[in-house]
Short mmCIF file of C-alpha atoms and ligand atoms in Angstrom, two decimals:
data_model
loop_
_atom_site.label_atom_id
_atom_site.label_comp_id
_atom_site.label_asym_id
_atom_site.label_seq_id
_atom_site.Cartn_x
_atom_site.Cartn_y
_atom_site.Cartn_z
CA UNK A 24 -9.91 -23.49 -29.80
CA UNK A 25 -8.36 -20.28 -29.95
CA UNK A 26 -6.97 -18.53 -26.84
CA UNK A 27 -8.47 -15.86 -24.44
CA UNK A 28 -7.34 -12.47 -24.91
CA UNK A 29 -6.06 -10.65 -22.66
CA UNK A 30 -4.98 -6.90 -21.98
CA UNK A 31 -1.33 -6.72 -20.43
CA UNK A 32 -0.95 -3.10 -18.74
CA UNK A 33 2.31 -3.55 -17.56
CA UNK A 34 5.43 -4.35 -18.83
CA UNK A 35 6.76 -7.79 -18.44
CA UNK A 36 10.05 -9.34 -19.18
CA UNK A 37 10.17 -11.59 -22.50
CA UNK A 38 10.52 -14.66 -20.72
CA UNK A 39 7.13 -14.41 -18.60
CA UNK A 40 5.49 -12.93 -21.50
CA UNK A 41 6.66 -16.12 -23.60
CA UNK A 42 5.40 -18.39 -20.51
CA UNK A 43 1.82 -16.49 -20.95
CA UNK A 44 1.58 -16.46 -24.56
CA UNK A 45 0.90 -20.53 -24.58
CA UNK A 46 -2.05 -20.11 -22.62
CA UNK A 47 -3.54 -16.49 -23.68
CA UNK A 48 -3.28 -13.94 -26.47
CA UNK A 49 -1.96 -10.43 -25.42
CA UNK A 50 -4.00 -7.68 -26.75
CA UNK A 51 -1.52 -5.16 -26.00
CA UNK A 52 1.55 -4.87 -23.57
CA UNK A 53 2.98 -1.75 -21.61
CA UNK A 54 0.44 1.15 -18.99
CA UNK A 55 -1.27 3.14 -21.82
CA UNK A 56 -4.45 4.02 -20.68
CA UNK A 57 -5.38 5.18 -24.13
CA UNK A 58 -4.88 1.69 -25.50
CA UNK A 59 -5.92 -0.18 -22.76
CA UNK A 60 -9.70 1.28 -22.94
CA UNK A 61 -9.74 0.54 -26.71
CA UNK A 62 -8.85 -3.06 -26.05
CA UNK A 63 -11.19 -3.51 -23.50
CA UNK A 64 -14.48 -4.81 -25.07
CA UNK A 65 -12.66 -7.67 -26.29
CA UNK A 66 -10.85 -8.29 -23.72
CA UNK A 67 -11.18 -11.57 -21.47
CA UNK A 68 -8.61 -10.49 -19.11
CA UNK A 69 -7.11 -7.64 -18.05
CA UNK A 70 -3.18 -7.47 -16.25
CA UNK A 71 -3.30 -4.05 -14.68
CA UNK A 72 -1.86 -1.91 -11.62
CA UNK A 73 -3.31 -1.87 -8.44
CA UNK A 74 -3.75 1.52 -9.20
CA UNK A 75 -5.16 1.45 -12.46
CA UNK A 76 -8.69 2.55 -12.24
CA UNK A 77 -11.60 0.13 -13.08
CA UNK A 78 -15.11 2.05 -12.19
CA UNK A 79 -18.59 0.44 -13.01
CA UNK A 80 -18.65 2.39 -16.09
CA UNK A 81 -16.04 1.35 -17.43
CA UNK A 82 -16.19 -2.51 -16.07
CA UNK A 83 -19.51 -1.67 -18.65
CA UNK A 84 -17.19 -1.19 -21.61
CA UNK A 85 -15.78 -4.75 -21.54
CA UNK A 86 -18.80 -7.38 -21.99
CA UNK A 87 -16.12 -10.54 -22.04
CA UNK A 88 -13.78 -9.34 -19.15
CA UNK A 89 -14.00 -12.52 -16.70
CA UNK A 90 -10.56 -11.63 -14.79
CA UNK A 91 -8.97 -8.48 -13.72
CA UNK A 92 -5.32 -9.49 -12.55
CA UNK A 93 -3.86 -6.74 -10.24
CA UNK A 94 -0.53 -6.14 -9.89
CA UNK A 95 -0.56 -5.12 -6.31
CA UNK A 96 -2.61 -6.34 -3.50
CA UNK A 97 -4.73 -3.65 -3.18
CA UNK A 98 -7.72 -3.41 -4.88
CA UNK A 99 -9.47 -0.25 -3.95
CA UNK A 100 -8.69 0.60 -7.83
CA UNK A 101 -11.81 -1.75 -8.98
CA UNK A 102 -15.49 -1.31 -8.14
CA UNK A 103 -15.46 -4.87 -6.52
CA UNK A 104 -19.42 -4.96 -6.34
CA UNK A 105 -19.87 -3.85 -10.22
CA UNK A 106 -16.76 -6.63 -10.79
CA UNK A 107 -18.79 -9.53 -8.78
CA UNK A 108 -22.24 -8.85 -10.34
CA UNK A 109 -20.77 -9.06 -14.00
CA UNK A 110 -18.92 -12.14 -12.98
CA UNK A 111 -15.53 -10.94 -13.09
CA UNK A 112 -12.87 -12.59 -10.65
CA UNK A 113 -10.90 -9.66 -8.94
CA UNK A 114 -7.26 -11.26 -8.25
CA UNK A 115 -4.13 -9.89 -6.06
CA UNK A 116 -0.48 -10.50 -5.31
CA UNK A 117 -0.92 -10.70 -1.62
CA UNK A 118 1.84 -11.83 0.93
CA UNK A 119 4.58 -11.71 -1.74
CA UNK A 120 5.10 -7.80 -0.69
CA UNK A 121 4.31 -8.09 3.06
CA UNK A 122 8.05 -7.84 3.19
CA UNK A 123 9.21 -5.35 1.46
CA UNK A 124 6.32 -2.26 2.75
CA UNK A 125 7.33 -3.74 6.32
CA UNK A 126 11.48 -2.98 5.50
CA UNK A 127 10.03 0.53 4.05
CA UNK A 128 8.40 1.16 7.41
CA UNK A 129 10.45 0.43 9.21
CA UNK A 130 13.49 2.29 7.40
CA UNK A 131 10.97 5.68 7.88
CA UNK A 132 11.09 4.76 11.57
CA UNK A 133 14.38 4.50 12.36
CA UNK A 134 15.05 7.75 9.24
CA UNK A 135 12.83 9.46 11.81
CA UNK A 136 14.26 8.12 14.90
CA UNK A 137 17.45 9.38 13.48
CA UNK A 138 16.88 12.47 11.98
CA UNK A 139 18.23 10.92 9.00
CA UNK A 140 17.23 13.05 6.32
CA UNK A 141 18.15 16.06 8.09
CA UNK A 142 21.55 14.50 9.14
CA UNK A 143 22.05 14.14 5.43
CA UNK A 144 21.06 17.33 4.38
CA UNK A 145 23.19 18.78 7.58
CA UNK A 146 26.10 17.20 6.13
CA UNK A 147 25.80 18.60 2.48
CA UNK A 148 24.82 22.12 3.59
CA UNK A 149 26.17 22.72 6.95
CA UNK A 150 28.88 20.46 8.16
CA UNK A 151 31.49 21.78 6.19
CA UNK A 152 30.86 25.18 7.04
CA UNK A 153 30.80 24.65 10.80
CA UNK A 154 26.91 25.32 11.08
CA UNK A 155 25.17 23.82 14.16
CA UNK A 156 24.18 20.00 13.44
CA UNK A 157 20.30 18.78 13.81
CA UNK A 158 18.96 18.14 17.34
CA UNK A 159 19.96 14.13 18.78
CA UNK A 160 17.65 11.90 17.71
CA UNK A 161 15.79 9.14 19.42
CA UNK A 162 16.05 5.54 20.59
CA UNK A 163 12.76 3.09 18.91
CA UNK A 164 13.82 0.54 22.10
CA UNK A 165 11.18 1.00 24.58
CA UNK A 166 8.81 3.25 22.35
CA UNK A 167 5.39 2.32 20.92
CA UNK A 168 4.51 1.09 17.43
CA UNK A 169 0.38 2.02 17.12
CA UNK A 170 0.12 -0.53 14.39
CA UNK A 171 -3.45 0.06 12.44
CA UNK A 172 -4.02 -2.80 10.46
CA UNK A 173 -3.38 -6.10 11.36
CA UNK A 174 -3.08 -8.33 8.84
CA UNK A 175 -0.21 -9.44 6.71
CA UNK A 176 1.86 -6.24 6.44
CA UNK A 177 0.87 -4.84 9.75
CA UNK A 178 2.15 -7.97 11.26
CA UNK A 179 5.47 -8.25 9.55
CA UNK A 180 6.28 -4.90 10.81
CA UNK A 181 5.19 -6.16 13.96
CA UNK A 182 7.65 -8.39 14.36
CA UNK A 183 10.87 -5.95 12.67
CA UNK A 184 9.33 -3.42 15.39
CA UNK A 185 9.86 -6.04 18.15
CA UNK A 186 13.33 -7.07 16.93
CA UNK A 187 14.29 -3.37 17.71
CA UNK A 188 12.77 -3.33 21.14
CA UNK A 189 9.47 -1.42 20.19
CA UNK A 190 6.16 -2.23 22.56
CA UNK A 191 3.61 -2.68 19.50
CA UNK A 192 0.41 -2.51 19.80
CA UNK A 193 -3.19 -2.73 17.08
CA UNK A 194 -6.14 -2.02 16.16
CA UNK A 195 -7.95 -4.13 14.00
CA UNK A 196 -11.84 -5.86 13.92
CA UNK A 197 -10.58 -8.31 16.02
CA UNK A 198 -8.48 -8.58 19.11
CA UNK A 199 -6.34 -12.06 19.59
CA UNK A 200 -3.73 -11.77 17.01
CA UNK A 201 -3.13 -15.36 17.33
CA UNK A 202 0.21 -17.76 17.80
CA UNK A 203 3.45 -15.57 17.20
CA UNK A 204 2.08 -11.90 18.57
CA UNK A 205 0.89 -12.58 22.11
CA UNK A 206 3.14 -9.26 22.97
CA UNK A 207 1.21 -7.32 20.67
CA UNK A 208 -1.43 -5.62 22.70
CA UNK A 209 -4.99 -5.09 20.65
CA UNK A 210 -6.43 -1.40 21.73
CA UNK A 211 -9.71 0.00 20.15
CA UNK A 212 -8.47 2.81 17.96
CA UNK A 213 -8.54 6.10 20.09
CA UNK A 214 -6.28 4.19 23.22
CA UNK A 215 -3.66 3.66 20.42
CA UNK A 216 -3.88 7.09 18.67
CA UNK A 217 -3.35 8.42 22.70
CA UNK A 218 -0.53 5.56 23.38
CA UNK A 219 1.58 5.43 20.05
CA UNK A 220 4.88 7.32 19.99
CA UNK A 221 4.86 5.91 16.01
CA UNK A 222 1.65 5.77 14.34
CA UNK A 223 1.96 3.26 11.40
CA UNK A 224 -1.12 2.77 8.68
CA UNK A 225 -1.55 -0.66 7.47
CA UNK A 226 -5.27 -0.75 6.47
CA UNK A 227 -6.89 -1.88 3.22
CA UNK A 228 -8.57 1.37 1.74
CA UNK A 229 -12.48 0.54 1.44
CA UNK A 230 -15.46 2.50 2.56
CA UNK A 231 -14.48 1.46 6.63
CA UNK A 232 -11.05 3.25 6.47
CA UNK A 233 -11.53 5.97 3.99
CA UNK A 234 -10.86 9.27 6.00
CA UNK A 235 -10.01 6.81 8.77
CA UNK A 236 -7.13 9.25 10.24
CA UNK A 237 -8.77 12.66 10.40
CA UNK A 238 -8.89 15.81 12.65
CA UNK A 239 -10.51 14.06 15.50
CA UNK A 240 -7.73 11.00 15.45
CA UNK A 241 -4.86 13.60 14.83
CA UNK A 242 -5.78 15.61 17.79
CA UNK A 243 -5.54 12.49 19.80
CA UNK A 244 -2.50 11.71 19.09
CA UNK A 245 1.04 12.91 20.94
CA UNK A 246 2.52 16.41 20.39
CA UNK A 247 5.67 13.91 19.92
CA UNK A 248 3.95 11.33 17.95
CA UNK A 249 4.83 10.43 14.44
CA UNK A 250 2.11 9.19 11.38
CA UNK A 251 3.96 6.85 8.63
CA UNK A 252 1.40 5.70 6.20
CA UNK A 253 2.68 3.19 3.37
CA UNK A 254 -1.22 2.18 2.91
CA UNK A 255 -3.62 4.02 0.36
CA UNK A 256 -3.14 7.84 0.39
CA UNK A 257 -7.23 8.05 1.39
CA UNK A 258 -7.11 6.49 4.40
CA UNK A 259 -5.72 10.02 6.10
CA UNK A 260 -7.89 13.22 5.52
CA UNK A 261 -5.03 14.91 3.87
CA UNK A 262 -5.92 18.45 4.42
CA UNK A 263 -6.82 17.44 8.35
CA UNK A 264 -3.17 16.01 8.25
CA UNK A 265 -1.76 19.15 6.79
CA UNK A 266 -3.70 21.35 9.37
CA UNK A 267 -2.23 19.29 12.41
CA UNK A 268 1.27 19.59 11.03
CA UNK A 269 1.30 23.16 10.23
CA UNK A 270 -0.10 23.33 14.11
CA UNK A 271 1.68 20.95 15.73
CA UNK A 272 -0.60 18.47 16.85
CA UNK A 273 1.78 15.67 15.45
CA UNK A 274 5.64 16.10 15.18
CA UNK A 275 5.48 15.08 11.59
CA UNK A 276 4.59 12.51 8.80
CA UNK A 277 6.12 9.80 6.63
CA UNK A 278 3.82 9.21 3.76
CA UNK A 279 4.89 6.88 1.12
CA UNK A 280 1.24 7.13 -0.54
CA UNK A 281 -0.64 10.46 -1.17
CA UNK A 282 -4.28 10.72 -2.65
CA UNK A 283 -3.94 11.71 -5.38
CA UNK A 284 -1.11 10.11 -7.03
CA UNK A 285 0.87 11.92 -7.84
CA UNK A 286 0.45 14.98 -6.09
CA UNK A 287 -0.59 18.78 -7.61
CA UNK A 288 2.76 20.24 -7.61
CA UNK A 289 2.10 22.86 -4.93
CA UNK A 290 0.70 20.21 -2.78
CA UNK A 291 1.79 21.65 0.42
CA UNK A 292 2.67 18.17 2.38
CA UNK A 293 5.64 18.05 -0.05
CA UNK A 294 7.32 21.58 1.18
CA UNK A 295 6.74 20.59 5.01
CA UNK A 296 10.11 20.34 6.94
CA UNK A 297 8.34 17.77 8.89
CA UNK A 298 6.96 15.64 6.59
CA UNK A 299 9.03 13.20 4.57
CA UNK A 300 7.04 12.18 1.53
CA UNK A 301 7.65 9.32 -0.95
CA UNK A 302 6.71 8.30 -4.56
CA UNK A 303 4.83 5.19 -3.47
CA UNK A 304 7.98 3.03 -3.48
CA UNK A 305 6.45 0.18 -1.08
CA UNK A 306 6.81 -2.52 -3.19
CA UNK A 307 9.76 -1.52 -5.21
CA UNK A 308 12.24 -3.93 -5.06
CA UNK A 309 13.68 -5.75 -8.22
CA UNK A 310 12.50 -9.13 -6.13
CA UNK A 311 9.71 -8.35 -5.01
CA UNK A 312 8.07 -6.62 -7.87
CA UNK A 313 9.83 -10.35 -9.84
CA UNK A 314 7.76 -11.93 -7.14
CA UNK A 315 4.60 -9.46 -7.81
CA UNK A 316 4.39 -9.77 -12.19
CA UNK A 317 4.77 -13.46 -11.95
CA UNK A 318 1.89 -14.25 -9.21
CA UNK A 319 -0.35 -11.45 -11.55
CA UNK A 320 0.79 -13.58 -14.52
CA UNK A 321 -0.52 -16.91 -12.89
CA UNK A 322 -3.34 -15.77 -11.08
CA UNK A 323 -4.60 -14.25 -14.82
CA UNK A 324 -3.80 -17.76 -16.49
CA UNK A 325 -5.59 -19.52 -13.87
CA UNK A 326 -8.94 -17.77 -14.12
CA UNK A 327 -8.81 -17.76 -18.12
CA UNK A 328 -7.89 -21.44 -18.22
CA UNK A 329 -10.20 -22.20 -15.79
CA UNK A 330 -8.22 -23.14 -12.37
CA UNK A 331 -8.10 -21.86 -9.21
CA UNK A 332 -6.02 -18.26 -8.80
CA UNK A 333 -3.65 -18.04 -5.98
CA UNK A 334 -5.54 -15.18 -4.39
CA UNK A 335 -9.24 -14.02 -5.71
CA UNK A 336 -11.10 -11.61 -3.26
CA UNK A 337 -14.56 -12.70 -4.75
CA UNK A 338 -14.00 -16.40 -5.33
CA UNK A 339 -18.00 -16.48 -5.71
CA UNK A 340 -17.43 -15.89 -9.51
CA UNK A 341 -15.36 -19.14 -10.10
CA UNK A 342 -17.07 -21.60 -11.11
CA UNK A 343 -19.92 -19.29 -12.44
P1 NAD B 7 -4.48 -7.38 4.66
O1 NAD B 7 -5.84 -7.54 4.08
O2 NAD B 7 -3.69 -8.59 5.02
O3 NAD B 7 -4.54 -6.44 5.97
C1 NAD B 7 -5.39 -5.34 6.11
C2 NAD B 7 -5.93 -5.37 7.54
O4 NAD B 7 -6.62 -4.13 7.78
C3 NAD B 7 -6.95 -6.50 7.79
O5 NAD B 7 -6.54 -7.26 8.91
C4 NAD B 7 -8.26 -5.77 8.01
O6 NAD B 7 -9.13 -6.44 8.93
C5 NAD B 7 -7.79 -4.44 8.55
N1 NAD B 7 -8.76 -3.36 8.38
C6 NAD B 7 -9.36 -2.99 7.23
N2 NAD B 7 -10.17 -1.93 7.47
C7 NAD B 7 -10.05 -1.64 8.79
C8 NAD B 7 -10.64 -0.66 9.63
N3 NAD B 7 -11.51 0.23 9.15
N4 NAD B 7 -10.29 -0.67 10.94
C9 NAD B 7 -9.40 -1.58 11.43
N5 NAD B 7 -8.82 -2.52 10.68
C10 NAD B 7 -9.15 -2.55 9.37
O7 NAD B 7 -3.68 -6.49 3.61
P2 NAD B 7 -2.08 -6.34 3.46
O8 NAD B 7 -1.57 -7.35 2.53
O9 NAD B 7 -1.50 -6.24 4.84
O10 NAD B 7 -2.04 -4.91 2.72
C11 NAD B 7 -2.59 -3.76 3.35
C12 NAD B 7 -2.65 -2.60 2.38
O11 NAD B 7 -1.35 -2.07 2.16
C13 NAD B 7 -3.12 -2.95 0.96
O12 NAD B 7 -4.53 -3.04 0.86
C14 NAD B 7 -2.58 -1.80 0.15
O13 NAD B 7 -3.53 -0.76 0.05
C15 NAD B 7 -1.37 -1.33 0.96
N6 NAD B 7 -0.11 -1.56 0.23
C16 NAD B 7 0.67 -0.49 -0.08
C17 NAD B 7 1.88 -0.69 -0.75
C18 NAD B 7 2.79 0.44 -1.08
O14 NAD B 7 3.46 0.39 -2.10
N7 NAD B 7 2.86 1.47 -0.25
C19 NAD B 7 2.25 -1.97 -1.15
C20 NAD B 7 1.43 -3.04 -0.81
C21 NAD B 7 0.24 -2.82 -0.12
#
């Protein structure tokens, strides 16, 4: 019988791509988008960024697809019902991340906290030449972490937040945490927008927490208060965001995500003082993103070899 075919959209090393050649036939390999559309009607599988986008129309395009194998654990990227009515499993790379966004996070804290960036700067432009250094910065021990988003990320910041003597507290759709985060204290969203010194986004993006953080929640928050969001650019009302900044309704940002990605080069958020803005590096970490390509690999395999994927978030297509 002769193998599934399958689209590869990013680049793997040779070894992995040897381990999935025995099992499936790679229609192309590397992110051209170009390519990747042509290949998709005869495609069984497709290996693509979370970011990669995969609308009903063009889910349309590719009558054999029965597996779309993200790299990433988001998934906003596909049209999940389109995906589950055609019969195509939509598979992630939870878990094997968690850590890494949670060390970014909490790096922007304590960069924050420390005015490291414009220590840094300080020290190129204005040390040397006897300039007056940036304002003291701030202890995280004894401050609040508003942590929106409680699930595997949100909690493994919870618990780098508590190592450094933060009070953390979360919203989520429900409100025991469960064994491990008694001290995390679940508050319905506006008490933590009022409460949070640190305002950290850990959401899924989906139709619930699109435009989640906008001018309402912004003006809630502290005059002292700081957003970080390493989740999906959408989540904040970006020009709401820009408008409290410019205002100072918040002290500032840390935004590792941006919608869209990347940004229009005179997107104003990246010329704030107060804002600190990175190229979606959450993940990136020669380990983890190891970790990320070879659960993408398996969970592809799996589904076009018919066996059970490590993580499928419509597992009522198996089986089919
Ligand atoms: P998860 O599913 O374990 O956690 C998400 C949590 O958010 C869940 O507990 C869910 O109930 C909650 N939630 C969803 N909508 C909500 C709403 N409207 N109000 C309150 N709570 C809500 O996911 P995870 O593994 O922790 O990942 C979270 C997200 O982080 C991913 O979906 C992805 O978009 C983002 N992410 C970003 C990067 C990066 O590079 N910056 C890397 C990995 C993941």
């Amino acid at each position: 019988m002769s193998k599934p075919l399958a689209i590869i959209a990013i680049d793997l090393p040779a070894g992995l791509l040897e381990d999935l050649r025995r099992s499936v036939t790679p229609l192309l390999t590397g992110p051209d988008p170009a390519a990747v559309h042509a290949a998709l009607p005869r495609a069984h599988g497709i290996l693509c960024s979370a970011l990669f986008p995969l609308p009903a129309e063009v889910l349309a395009q590719a009558p054999n697809l029965r597996v779309i194998a993200n790299f990433g654990v988001g998934y906003n990227n596909v049209d999940l019902e389109a995906a589950t009515a055609r019969g195509i499993a939509v598979c992630t790379t939870p878990g094997v991340l968690s850590g890494a966004v949670a060390d970014l996070t909490i790096g922007l804290i304590l960069a924050i906290a420390r005015r490291l960036f414009d220590n840094a700067r300080y020290a190129r432009e204005g040390w040397a030449r006897g300039l007056p250094p940036p304002p003291l910065g701030w202890d995280p021990a004894g401050k609040t972490l508003g942590i929106i988003g409680f699930g595997r990320i949100g909690r493994a910041v919870a618990l780098r937040a508590q190592a450094l003597g933060m009070e953390v507290c979360f919203t989520d759709r429900f409100e025991d945490a469960g064994e491990g985060f008694e001290r995390c204290r679940s508050l319905p969203l506006d008490a933590l927008l009022e409460t949070a010194d640190v305002v950290s986004l850990h959401v899924n993006l989906d139709d619930s927490s699109r435009g989640l953080i906008g001018a309402r929640e912004l003006a809630l928050m502290k005059p002292t208060a700081w957003l970080i969001n390493t989740s999906r650019g959408a989540v904040v009302d970006q020009a709401a965001l820009r408008e409290a900044l410019a205002a100072g309704t918040i002290a500032g940002a840390a935004l590792d995500v941006l919608d869209p990605e990347p940004p229009a080069p005179d997107e104003p958020l990246l010329a704030m003082e107060n804002v600190i803005v990175l190229p979606h590096i959450g993940s990136a970490t020669v380990e983890t993103r190891a970790a990320m390509r070879e659960m993408a690999v398996r969970n592809l395999v799996a589904v076009l070899t018919g066996r059970q994927p490590a993580a499928c978030v419509n597992p009522e297509v198996l089986g089919r």
